[in-house]
Amino acid sequence: DYDYSNFIEFVKAVGTNSFDEDSINRMADRDMLCMNAAVRGYDADWDTLTLNRGKNAYFYRPKGGRWMLIHWDGDRVFSRSDQSILGGLTGIRTYFDKPYIRRTLNYYLTELLTRHTKGSARTAAWMEFERQAVQGTGINMTVSHYNGWFNNRESYTRNFIGTPYSTDFRITTNNVTTSQDTINLSGTSPSSVYNVRVSGQIGIEALWTSTTAWRLPDILLMSGENVLTVEGVNHEGVVIHSEEFNITKLGNSPPVAV
């Protein structure tokens, strides 16, 4: 119960910048770390680990799981509209600025901008219920303040995300006839895309070469005309972008195990 060797390994790896995507993802939960950093960065929670203070956060690892940050003490928020999304404490940029991590952070920031803040009916309804709930208690739920925050913070957050926010979803591989049994497709995606897949080919895993560029290796081809549908999905697996790629394979296809 008191074996912290895995946590020490994680801290040393980040502190010495001696990790790659596979090794760091075995130790740390990328999604949970990026969700925490996205929320606390967006609402300018400067008094915490991923911004300006080495406190107000707990590292937690569920049994058999990976390290994540648990939210704690988020009371200094929604006041510094020019507060950076990420701070500069030792190790923070080392981890979050890696393209394969930053891509995930960009994604969750985009989710905040497009689904949960400015123009969100769900958030507006929640704020109204909160306002009604505290009436007569001496607590003010100033809805206009938060709406103003959403408006002002949007451009700052989009600038932090940068080019990925407006990158097109497209396949960049040239369309040529082939006699090969498989093909590799390359392309780009905006920050609204969590992952890329090929419809009907479950075993194909996207490899990301930057915050926007991906490659889909070893896509199986059938003899004759192939219409491949490449899909960009969100973290729930919902398709938000798709593009078709047509390619003709000459000769017979290899047998497929069922």
XYZ file of N, CA, C and O in Angstrom, residues 45-229:
740
model
N -7.439 29.250 -13.059
C -7.250 28.811 -11.677
C -5.749 28.847 -11.362
O -5.086 27.816 -11.252
N -5.217 30.054 -11.179
C -3.774 30.270 -11.103
C -3.128 29.655 -9.873
O -1.916 29.439 -9.839
N -3.932 29.330 -8.859
C -3.389 28.856 -7.592
C -3.303 27.329 -7.554
O -3.721 26.690 -6.589
N -2.759 26.743 -8.625
C -2.680 25.290 -8.682
C -1.465 24.839 -9.480
O -0.761 25.641 -10.094
N -1.245 23.539 -9.480
C -0.017 22.941 -9.987
C 0.253 23.213 -11.458
O 1.383 23.520 -11.850
N -0.767 23.113 -12.298
C -0.534 23.263 -13.737
C -0.418 24.724 -14.171
O -0.180 24.999 -15.343
N -0.574 25.654 -13.214
C -0.395 27.066 -13.535
C 0.752 27.660 -12.721
O 1.905 27.429 -13.039
N 0.456 28.388 -11.649
C 1.515 29.152 -10.985
C 1.943 28.648 -9.612
O 2.914 29.146 -9.053
N 1.220 27.688 -9.045
C 1.522 27.250 -7.681
C 1.649 25.723 -7.629
O 0.823 25.012 -8.203
N 2.621 25.244 -6.901
C 2.794 23.802 -6.759
C 1.929 23.229 -5.659
O 2.425 22.555 -4.743
N 0.624 23.457 -5.727
C -0.288 22.981 -4.676
C -1.704 22.888 -5.240
O -1.929 23.025 -6.443
N -2.654 22.630 -4.339
C -4.079 22.570 -4.684
C -4.378 21.565 -5.791
O -5.153 21.816 -6.706
N -3.751 20.400 -5.693
C -4.036 19.289 -6.584
C -3.507 18.024 -5.928
O -2.506 18.059 -5.212
N -4.195 16.934 -6.145
C -3.744 15.646 -5.636
C -3.416 14.733 -6.805
O -4.201 14.599 -7.745
N -2.251 14.089 -6.737
C -1.984 12.998 -7.663
C -2.627 11.736 -7.091
O -2.506 11.436 -5.907
N -3.307 11.009 -7.949
C -4.044 9.819 -7.521
C -3.880 8.728 -8.568
O -3.889 9.002 -9.770
N -3.716 7.514 -8.099
C -3.671 6.372 -9.000
C -4.604 5.297 -8.481
O -4.370 4.727 -7.413
N -5.676 4.994 -9.216
C -6.554 3.900 -8.788
C -5.796 2.570 -8.845
O -4.814 2.437 -9.575
N -6.230 1.620 -8.099
C -5.557 0.324 -8.053
C -5.464 -0.271 -9.455
O -6.476 -0.458 -10.126
N -4.232 -0.545 -9.882
C -4.023 -1.095 -11.211
C -4.102 -0.065 -12.324
O -4.001 -0.413 -13.500
N -4.289 1.223 -11.960
C -4.462 2.273 -12.958
C -3.224 3.131 -13.132
O -2.101 2.727 -12.817
N -3.445 4.359 -13.614
C -2.350 5.276 -13.908
C -2.566 6.596 -13.169
O -3.668 6.914 -12.749
N -1.501 7.374 -13.062
C -1.539 8.615 -12.288
C -2.370 9.682 -12.980
O -2.333 9.834 -14.198
N -3.131 10.399 -12.166
C -3.962 11.497 -12.659
C -3.978 12.597 -11.610
O -3.537 12.395 -10.476
N -4.497 13.755 -11.979
C -4.672 14.850 -11.033
C -6.130 14.923 -10.597
O -7.038 14.866 -11.436
N -6.342 15.056 -9.301
C -7.684 15.245 -8.747
C -7.855 16.715 -8.387
O -6.998 17.318 -7.741
N -8.976 17.287 -8.804
C -9.245 18.705 -8.554
C -9.374 18.978 -7.055
O -10.015 18.230 -6.332
N -8.755 20.082 -6.626
C -8.859 20.477 -5.219
C -8.735 21.992 -5.109
O -7.887 22.605 -5.726
N -9.625 22.591 -4.328
C -9.546 24.004 -3.949
C -9.489 24.919 -5.172
O -8.474 25.556 -5.449
N -10.601 24.987 -5.883
C -10.655 25.845 -7.067
C -11.440 27.119 -6.825
O -12.417 27.393 -7.523
N -11.036 27.913 -5.829
C -11.816 29.103 -5.488
C -11.256 30.393 -6.082
O -11.926 31.428 -6.063
N -10.055 30.362 -6.643
C -9.476 31.585 -7.211
C -9.588 31.514 -8.737
O -8.595 31.340 -9.448
N -10.803 31.646 -9.199
C -11.071 31.398 -10.618
C -11.922 32.510 -11.231
O -12.495 33.336 -10.521
N -11.979 32.508 -12.572
C -12.824 33.421 -13.338
C -12.547 34.887 -13.022
O -13.475 35.709 -12.968
N -11.261 35.230 -12.832
C -10.959 36.622 -12.524
C -9.803 37.188 -13.341
O -9.727 38.398 -13.511
N -8.906 36.352 -13.831
C -7.752 36.835 -14.584
C -7.891 36.416 -16.046
O -7.444 35.340 -16.435
N -8.489 37.258 -16.842
C -8.791 36.876 -18.220
C -7.551 36.732 -19.094
O -7.611 36.127 -20.166
N -6.419 37.276 -18.643
C -5.183 37.139 -19.403
C -4.246 36.095 -18.797
O -3.076 36.006 -19.177
N -4.762 35.290 -17.883
C -3.967 34.236 -17.261
C -3.645 33.157 -18.294
O -4.506 32.721 -19.052
N -2.394 32.707 -18.327
C -1.993 31.670 -19.269
C -2.750 30.371 -18.995
O -3.174 30.109 -17.873
N -2.909 29.558 -20.022
C -3.582 28.272 -19.878
C -2.707 27.294 -19.101
O -3.188 26.507 -18.288
N -1.410 27.343 -19.356
C -0.441 26.515 -18.647
C 0.610 27.392 -17.993
O 0.991 28.423 -18.545
N 1.087 26.957 -16.844
C 2.150 27.683 -16.173
C 3.519 27.137 -16.545
O 3.659 26.320 -17.444
N 4.527 27.598 -15.808
C 5.896 27.222 -16.138
C 6.631 26.506 -15.032
O 7.869 26.505 -15.010
N 5.896 25.878 -14.102
C 6.570 25.128 -13.044
C 7.342 23.952 -13.643
O 6.987 23.424 -14.704
N 8.363 23.521 -12.949
C 9.219 22.451 -13.437
C 8.405 21.212 -13.823
O 7.608 20.713 -13.024
N 8.596 20.756 -15.040
C 7.951 19.537 -15.507
C 6.625 19.742 -16.208
O 6.197 18.877 -16.992
N 5.952 20.858 -15.957
C 4.626 21.070 -16.542
C 4.712 21.173 -18.068
O 4.032 20.443 -18.804
N 5.545 22.058 -18.547
C 5.693 22.202 -19.992
C 6.375 20.982 -20.611
O 6.090 20.610 -21.749
N 7.284 20.377 -19.854
C 7.956 19.177 -20.364
C 6.935 18.121 -20.743
O 7.062 17.458 -21.786
N 5.929 17.967 -19.909
C 4.881 16.977 -20.175
C 3.862 17.479 -21.194
O 3.656 16.864 -22.237
N 3.243 18.602 -20.921
C 2.095 19.033 -21.724
C 2.475 19.566 -23.100
O 1.617 19.628 -23.988
N 3.715 19.965 -23.315
C 4.102 20.479 -24.628
C 4.552 19.393 -25.601
O 4.828 19.688 -26.759
N 4.620 18.149 -25.141
C 4.875 17.066 -26.084
C 3.687 16.997 -27.050
O 2.533 17.010 -26.607
N 3.928 16.925 -28.369
C 2.815 16.965 -29.335
C 1.715 15.944 -29.058
O 0.534 16.254 -29.214
N 2.082 14.737 -28.640
C 1.081 13.694 -28.399
C 0.282 13.953 -27.124
O -0.803 13.386 -26.945
N 0.796 14.808 -26.223
C 0.022 15.228 -25.056
C -0.737 16.513 -25.372
O -1.931 16.642 -25.073
N -0.051 17.459 -25.985
C -0.670 18.751 -26.307
C -1.888 18.568 -27.205
O -2.877 19.309 -27.089
N -1.862 17.578 -28.081
C -3.009 17.315 -28.950
C -4.246 17.007 -28.111
O -5.351 17.483 -28.405
N -4.066 16.227 -27.050
C -5.194 15.875 -26.184
C -5.651 17.075 -25.362
O -6.853 17.291 -25.163
N -4.708 17.871 -24.874
C -5.068 19.101 -24.160
C -5.846 20.038 -25.072
O -6.868 20.611 -24.666
N -5.386 20.201 -26.310
C -6.110 21.037 -27.279
C -7.531 20.533 -27.486
O -8.476 21.327 -27.621
N -7.672 19.217 -27.537
C -8.998 18.640 -27.760
C -9.955 19.020 -26.639
O -11.085 19.472 -26.887
N -9.535 18.856 -25.394
C -10.446 19.142 -24.286
C -10.710 20.643 -24.134
O -11.811 21.039 -23.718
N -9.756 21.470 -24.480
C -10.020 22.909 -24.512
C -11.049 23.242 -25.587
O -11.938 24.080 -25.378
N -10.947 22.584 -26.728
C -11.923 22.797 -27.801
C -13.307 22.332 -27.372
O -14.322 22.980 -27.692
N -13.370 21.218 -26.648
C -14.650 20.758 -26.112
C -15.265 21.815 -25.195
O -16.481 22.072 -25.249
N -14.453 22.437 -24.369
C -14.956 23.503 -23.499
C -15.521 24.656 -24.323
O -16.604 25.176 -24.030
N -14.783 25.068 -25.353
C -15.197 26.219 -26.151
C -16.470 25.938 -26.948
O -17.323 26.816 -27.090
N -16.598 24.743 -27.475
C -17.679 24.461 -28.422
C -18.900 23.799 -27.797
O -19.981 23.812 -28.396
N -18.762 23.255 -26.582
C -19.881 22.508 -26.012
C -20.313 22.957 -24.619
O -21.464 22.723 -24.228
N -19.409 23.587 -23.860
C -19.716 23.778 -22.443
C -19.617 25.211 -21.945
O -19.805 25.443 -20.744
N -19.320 26.162 -22.801
C -19.162 27.539 -22.315
C -20.040 28.479 -23.139
O -21.257 28.455 -23.006
N -19.435 29.324 -23.969
C -20.202 30.305 -24.716
C -21.254 29.635 -25.599
O -20.953 28.756 -26.392
N -22.503 30.059 -25.435
C -23.590 29.543 -26.258
C -24.115 28.184 -25.852
O -24.975 27.629 -26.539
N -23.650 27.633 -24.737
C -24.096 26.308 -24.308
C -25.425 26.404 -23.566
O -25.520 27.007 -22.500
N -26.457 25.790 -24.118
C -27.765 25.801 -23.473
C -27.718 25.047 -22.136
O -28.381 25.432 -21.170
N -26.946 23.995 -22.096
C -26.838 23.213 -20.862
C -26.212 24.030 -19.749
O -26.704 24.034 -18.612
N -25.120 24.741 -20.053
C -24.458 25.554 -19.040
C -25.338 26.724 -18.624
O -25.402 27.081 -17.442
N -26.041 27.324 -19.593
C -26.945 28.431 -19.276
C -28.054 27.974 -18.326
O -28.400 28.680 -17.367
N -28.605 26.784 -18.579
C -29.660 26.254 -17.716
C -29.122 25.977 -16.311
O -29.779 26.275 -15.305
N -27.905 25.412 -16.246
C -27.305 25.123 -14.938
C -27.082 26.414 -14.145
O -27.368 26.477 -12.946
N -26.580 27.459 -14.810
C -26.338 28.718 -14.111
C -27.646 29.331 -13.618
O -27.692 29.909 -12.522
N -28.701 29.195 -14.401
C -29.987 29.735 -13.980
C -30.519 28.988 -12.750
O -31.048 29.592 -11.810
N -30.372 27.673 -12.746
C -30.794 26.894 -11.575
C -29.975 27.283 -10.344
O -30.514 27.366 -9.229
N -28.687 27.509 -10.538
C -27.847 27.948 -9.422
C -28.302 29.318 -8.903
O -28.351 29.551 -7.698
N -28.623 30.212 -9.822
C -29.063 31.559 -9.426
C -30.342 31.469 -8.590
O -30.472 32.139 -7.544
N -31.274 30.633 -9.029
C -32.525 30.485 -8.299
C -32.302 29.825 -6.932
O -32.953 30.177 -5.943
N -31.368 28.880 -6.894
C -31.137 28.126 -5.667
C -30.572 28.993 -4.545
O -30.807 28.721 -3.361
N -29.804 30.046 -4.894
C -29.152 30.858 -3.854
C -29.904 32.147 -3.562
O -29.447 32.962 -2.742
N -31.034 32.350 -4.215
C -31.806 33.566 -3.942
C -32.191 33.643 -2.460
O -32.638 32.669 -1.864
N -31.967 34.803 -1.875
C -32.335 35.016 -0.484
C -31.322 34.523 0.524
O -31.540 34.633 1.728
N -30.198 33.979 0.054
C -29.185 33.445 0.980
C -28.044 34.426 1.229
O -27.193 34.180 2.070
N -28.017 35.502 0.473
C -26.906 36.435 0.572
C -25.777 36.123 -0.389
O -24.790 36.861 -0.481
N -25.903 35.006 -1.103
C -24.913 34.623 -2.117
C -25.397 35.102 -3.473
O -26.559 34.907 -3.831
N -24.532 35.738 -4.211
C -24.900 36.225 -5.537
C -24.337 35.318 -6.614
O -23.142 35.041 -6.648
N -25.202 34.836 -7.464
C -24.792 34.069 -8.642
C -24.950 35.001 -9.837
O -26.023 35.138 -10.403
N -23.873 35.703 -10.179
C -23.927 36.725 -11.217
C -23.711 36.087 -12.583
O -22.571 35.927 -13.041
N -24.791 35.706 -13.213
C -24.715 34.997 -14.492
C -23.996 35.836 -15.536
O -23.221 35.312 -16.344
N -24.220 37.138 -15.524
C -23.602 38.005 -16.521
C -22.076 37.973 -16.441
O -21.384 38.108 -17.459
N -21.538 37.798 -15.230
C -20.075 37.726 -15.073
C -19.514 36.523 -15.825
O -18.504 36.638 -16.530
N -20.165 35.377 -15.686
C -19.668 34.164 -16.333
C -19.875 34.210 -17.841
O -19.018 33.745 -18.608
N -20.977 34.774 -18.271
C -21.176 34.944 -19.716
C -20.116 35.873 -20.302
O -19.613 35.648 -21.408
N -19.786 36.918 -19.551
C -18.716 37.812 -19.993
C -17.380 37.087 -20.047
O -16.575 37.313 -20.953
N -17.158 36.221 -19.052
C -15.919 35.430 -19.045
C -15.844 34.533 -20.282
O -14.810 34.446 -20.935
N -16.942 33.863 -20.596
C -16.967 32.983 -21.761
C -16.612 33.763 -23.024
O -15.858 33.281 -23.876
N -17.168 34.962 -23.156
C -16.896 35.779 -24.344
C -15.432 36.215 -24.404
O -14.796 36.131 -25.459
N -14.904 36.669 -23.274
C -13.544 37.196 -23.257
C -12.481 36.108 -23.331
O -11.409 36.322 -23.901
N -12.766 34.962 -22.745
C -11.763 33.894 -22.679
C -11.672 33.093 -23.974
O -10.680 32.389 -24.209
N -12.702 33.202 -24.816
C -12.731 32.387 -26.036
C -11.532 32.659 -26.943
O -10.824 31.728 -27.362
N -11.280 33.930 -27.274
C -10.192 34.241 -28.196
C -8.841 33.892 -27.582
O -7.935 33.422 -28.291
N -8.693 34.097 -26.271
C -7.428 33.764 -25.613
C -7.161 32.266 -25.706
O -6.049 31.830 -26.006
N -8.192 31.474 -25.467
C -8.037 30.023 -25.509
C -7.789 29.535 -26.929
O -6.961 28.644 -27.158
N -8.478 30.121 -27.895
C -8.247 29.748 -29.293
C -6.821 30.083 -29.719
O -6.187 29.312 -30.449
N -6.302 31.198 -29.250
C -4.917 31.555 -29.563
C -3.936 30.564 -28.942
O -2.903 30.249 -29.541
N -4.253 30.084 -27.757
C -3.395 29.081 -27.127
C -3.405 27.785 -27.937
O -2.357 27.165 -28.153
N -4.576 27.371 -28.368
C -4.672 26.152 -29.189
C -3.920 26.350 -30.501
O -3.223 25.451 -30.978
N -4.070 27.533 -31.082
C -3.329 27.874 -32.293
C -3.908 27.266 -33.553
O -5.118 27.041 -33.677
N -3.032 26.952 -34.503
C -3.426 26.437 -35.817
C -4.354 25.233 -35.754
O -5.269 25.118 -36.585
N -4.150 24.285 -34.823
C -5.032 23.108 -34.796
C -6.516 23.433 -34.706
O -7.344 22.634 -35.156
N -6.860 24.593 -34.135
C -8.283 24.908 -33.974
C -8.991 25.018 -35.321
O -10.164 24.659 -35.457
N -8.288 25.508 -36.332
C -8.917 25.740 -37.638
C -8.347 24.854 -38.743
O -8.620 25.083 -39.923
N -7.563 23.845 -38.384
C -7.020 22.926 -39.388
C -8.136 22.123 -40.033
O -9.079 21.693 -39.367
N -8.047 21.909 -41.335
C -9.054 21.124 -42.048
C -8.883 19.633 -41.776
O -7.760 19.142 -41.610
N -10.004 18.925 -41.768
C -9.956 17.467 -41.740
C -9.861 16.987 -43.184
O -10.786 17.165 -43.968
N -8.721 16.383 -43.526
C -8.560 15.928 -44.898
C -7.497 14.848 -45.009
O -6.618 14.718 -44.159
N -7.604 14.073 -46.073
C -6.615 13.053 -46.410
C -5.620 13.679 -47.370
O -6.013 14.282 -48.372
N -4.345 13.545 -47.074
C -3.317 14.177 -47.902
C -2.595 13.188 -48.813
O -1.801 13.590 -49.656
N -2.849 11.901 -48.667
C -2.215 10.877 -49.503
C -2.738 10.970 -50.930
O -3.939 11.142 -51.157
N -1.831 10.856 -51.900
C -2.229 10.879 -53.311
C -2.948 9.596 -53.694
O -2.610 8.503 -53.223
N -3.920 9.739 -54.557
C -4.713 8.598 -55.021
C -4.049 7.986 -56.247
O -4.024 8.593 -57.311
N -3.508 6.758 -56.076
C -2.860 6.069 -57.198
C -3.284 4.606 -57.190
O -3.626 4.049 -56.158
N -3.252 3.985 -58.364
C -3.511 2.548 -58.454
C -2.331 1.786 -57.853
O -1.176 2.190 -57.982
N -2.627 0.660 -57.170
C -1.572 -0.089 -56.501
C -1.776 -1.584 -56.658
O -2.897 -2.052 -56.889
N -0.697 -2.334 -56.542
C -0.777 -3.792 -56.508
C -0.496 -4.314 -55.100
O -0.481 -5.523 -54.868
N -0.266 -3.416 -54.158
C 0.012 -3.794 -52.777
C -1.271 -4.248 -52.064
O -2.385 -3.880 -52.445
N -1.077 -5.058 -51.019
C -2.223 -5.566 -50.263
C -2.744 -4.563 -49.238
O -3.870 -4.688 -48.765
N -1.914 -3.610 -48.871
C -2.307 -2.606 -47.891
C -1.880 -1.221 -48.358
O -1.061 -1.090 -49.265
N -2.425 -0.217 -47.712
C -2.040 1.164 -48.005
C -1.945 1.943 -46.704
O -2.674 1.649 -45.730
N -1.060 2.910 -46.670
C -0.964 3.839 -45.544
C -1.572 5.168 -45.967
O -1.232 5.693 -47.029
N -2.459 5.689 -45.162
C -3.064 6.990 -45.440
C -2.569 8.015 -44.426
O -2.423 7.713 -43.236
N -2.331 9.226 -44.903
C -1.939 10.336 -44.037
C -2.933 11.469 -44.201
O -3.632 11.571 -45.216
N -2.992 12.335 -43.189
C -3.901 13.462 -43.274
C -3.761 14.397 -42.093
O -2.838 14.280 -41.285
N -4.712 15.320 -41.995
C -4.712 16.301 -40.911
C -6.099 16.386 -40.275
O -7.103 16.056 -40.908
N -6.123 16.840 -39.045
C -7.375 16.983 -38.311
C -7.330 18.229 -37.439
O -6.268 18.607 -36.949
N -8.496 18.840 -37.211
C -8.565 19.974 -36.280
C -8.569 19.483 -34.843
O -8.681 18.282 -34.567
N -8.485 20.413 -33.907
C -8.439 20.060 -32.489
C -9.766 19.514 -31.973
O -9.829 19.006 -30.848
N -10.826 19.593 -32.759
C -12.112 19.020 -32.357
C -12.143 17.506 -32.522
O -13.092 16.854 -32.078
N -11.119 16.927 -33.154
C -11.050 15.481 -33.385
C -10.199 14.836 -32.306
O -9.049 15.218 -32.082
N -10.771 13.833 -31.646
C -10.042 13.086 -30.621
C -9.215 11.962 -31.229
O -8.088 11.703 -30.804
N -9.782 11.293 -32.220
C -9.071 10.193 -32.857
C -9.557 10.019 -34.287
O -10.606 10.542 -34.669
N -8.777 9.269 -35.068
C -9.095 9.012 -36.475
C -9.127 7.508 -36.691
O -8.299 6.769 -36.145
N -10.084 7.051 -37.489
C -10.214 5.620 -37.741
C -10.689 5.385 -39.177
O -11.128 6.315 -39.855
N -10.596 4.130 -39.604
C -11.096 3.725 -40.916
C -12.352 2.912 -40.686
O -12.328 1.900 -39.969
N -13.444 3.319 -41.257
C -14.704 2.610 -41.080
C -14.572 1.159 -41.542
O -14.103 0.882 -42.639
N -14.969 0.234 -40.670
C -14.958 -1.181 -41.023
C -13.649 -1.899 -40.773
O -13.560 -3.110 -40.966
N -12.600 -1.171 -40.345
C -11.306 -1.805 -40.080
C -10.880 -1.479 -38.644
O -10.120 -0.543 -38.383
N -11.398 -2.284 -37.720
C -11.267 -2.007 -36.297
C -9.816 -2.028 -35.825
O -9.429 -1.277 -34.934
N -8.988 -2.873 -36.424
C -7.632 -3.037 -35.925
C -6.659 -1.938 -36.308
O -5.507 -1.948 -35.870
N -7.080 -0.978 -37.118
C -6.185 0.092 -37.563
C -6.127 1.189 -36.505
O -7.153 1.754 -36.125
N -4.935 1.490 -36.035
C -4.749 2.518 -35.014
C -3.997 3.716 -35.585
O -2.937 3.558 -36.197
N -4.553 4.888 -35.404
C -3.928 6.102 -35.928
C -2.644 6.420 -35.179
O -2.578 6.316 -33.959
N -1.628 6.811 -35.933
C -0.366 7.273 -35.367
C -0.281 8.776 -35.610
O -0.395 9.226 -36.754
N -0.082 9.549 -34.551
C -0.049 11.006 -34.660
C 1.397 11.477 -34.724
O 2.206 11.156 -33.859
N 1.712 12.247 -35.754
C 3.074 12.746 -35.936
C 3.234 14.193 -35.507
O 4.344 14.716 -35.477
N 2.130 14.858 -35.204
C 2.143 16.222 -34.667
C 0.793 16.456 -34.010
O -0.009 15.524 -33.875
N 0.504 17.694 -33.614
C -0.799 17.982 -33.000
C -1.936 17.930 -34.013
O -3.104 17.890 -33.624
N -1.624 17.907 -35.300
C -2.671 17.878 -36.331
C -2.507 16.749 -37.347
O -3.471 16.378 -38.006
N -1.311 16.217 -37.505
C -1.034 15.257 -38.576
C -1.131 13.816 -38.067
O -0.613 13.479 -37.007
N -1.788 12.971 -38.853
C -1.954 11.571 -38.484
C -1.594 10.658 -39.654
O -1.527 11.074 -40.800
N -1.372 9.377 -39.312
C -1.108 8.354 -40.315
C -1.843 7.087 -39.922
O -1.807 6.683 -38.758
N -2.517 6.491 -40.875
C -3.230 5.231 -40.661
C -2.489 4.141 -41.434
O -2.561 4.104 -42.670
N -1.768 3.260 -40.741
C -0.939 2.273 -41.435
C -1.669 0.965 -41.734
O -2.620 0.589 -41.040
N -1.220 0.308 -42.786
C -1.616 -1.084 -43.083
C -3.121 -1.273 -43.221
O -3.704 -2.210 -42.658
N -3.750 -0.397 -43.987
C -5.177 -0.541 -44.269
C -5.349 -1.606 -45.335
O -4.734 -1.541 -46.410
N -6.173 -2.617 -45.068
C -6.350 -3.729 -45.995
C -7.140 -3.301 -47.228
O -8.116 -2.536 -47.129
N -6.705 -3.818 -48.382
C -7.372 -3.523 -49.643
C -7.951 -4.795 -50.250
O -7.358 -5.873 -50.141
N -9.089 -4.661 -50.905
C -9.689 -5.744 -51.662
C -9.326 -5.576 -53.133
O -8.923 -4.478 -53.562
N -9.472 -6.624 -53.905
C -9.212 -6.522 -55.338
C -10.210 -5.569 -55.981
O -11.399 -5.548 -55.624
N -9.725 -4.769 -56.888
C -10.597 -3.837 -57.600
C -10.720 -2.502 -56.894
O -9.806 -2.043 -56.206
N -11.883 -1.908 -57.052
C -12.121 -0.569 -56.507
C -12.381 -0.625 -54.997
O -13.206 -1.410 -54.519
N -11.667 0.212 -54.244
C -11.858 0.325 -52.800
C -12.305 1.744 -52.460
O -11.696 2.712 -52.924
N -13.354 1.847 -51.665
C -13.792 3.141 -51.146
C -13.591 3.117 -49.642
O -14.336 2.461 -48.907
N -12.563 3.810 -49.195
C -12.223 3.841 -47.773
C -12.788 5.100 -47.138
O -12.580 6.207 -47.653
N -13.496 4.948 -46.047
C -14.047 6.092 -45.326
C -13.225 6.341 -44.065
O -13.184 5.501 -43.161
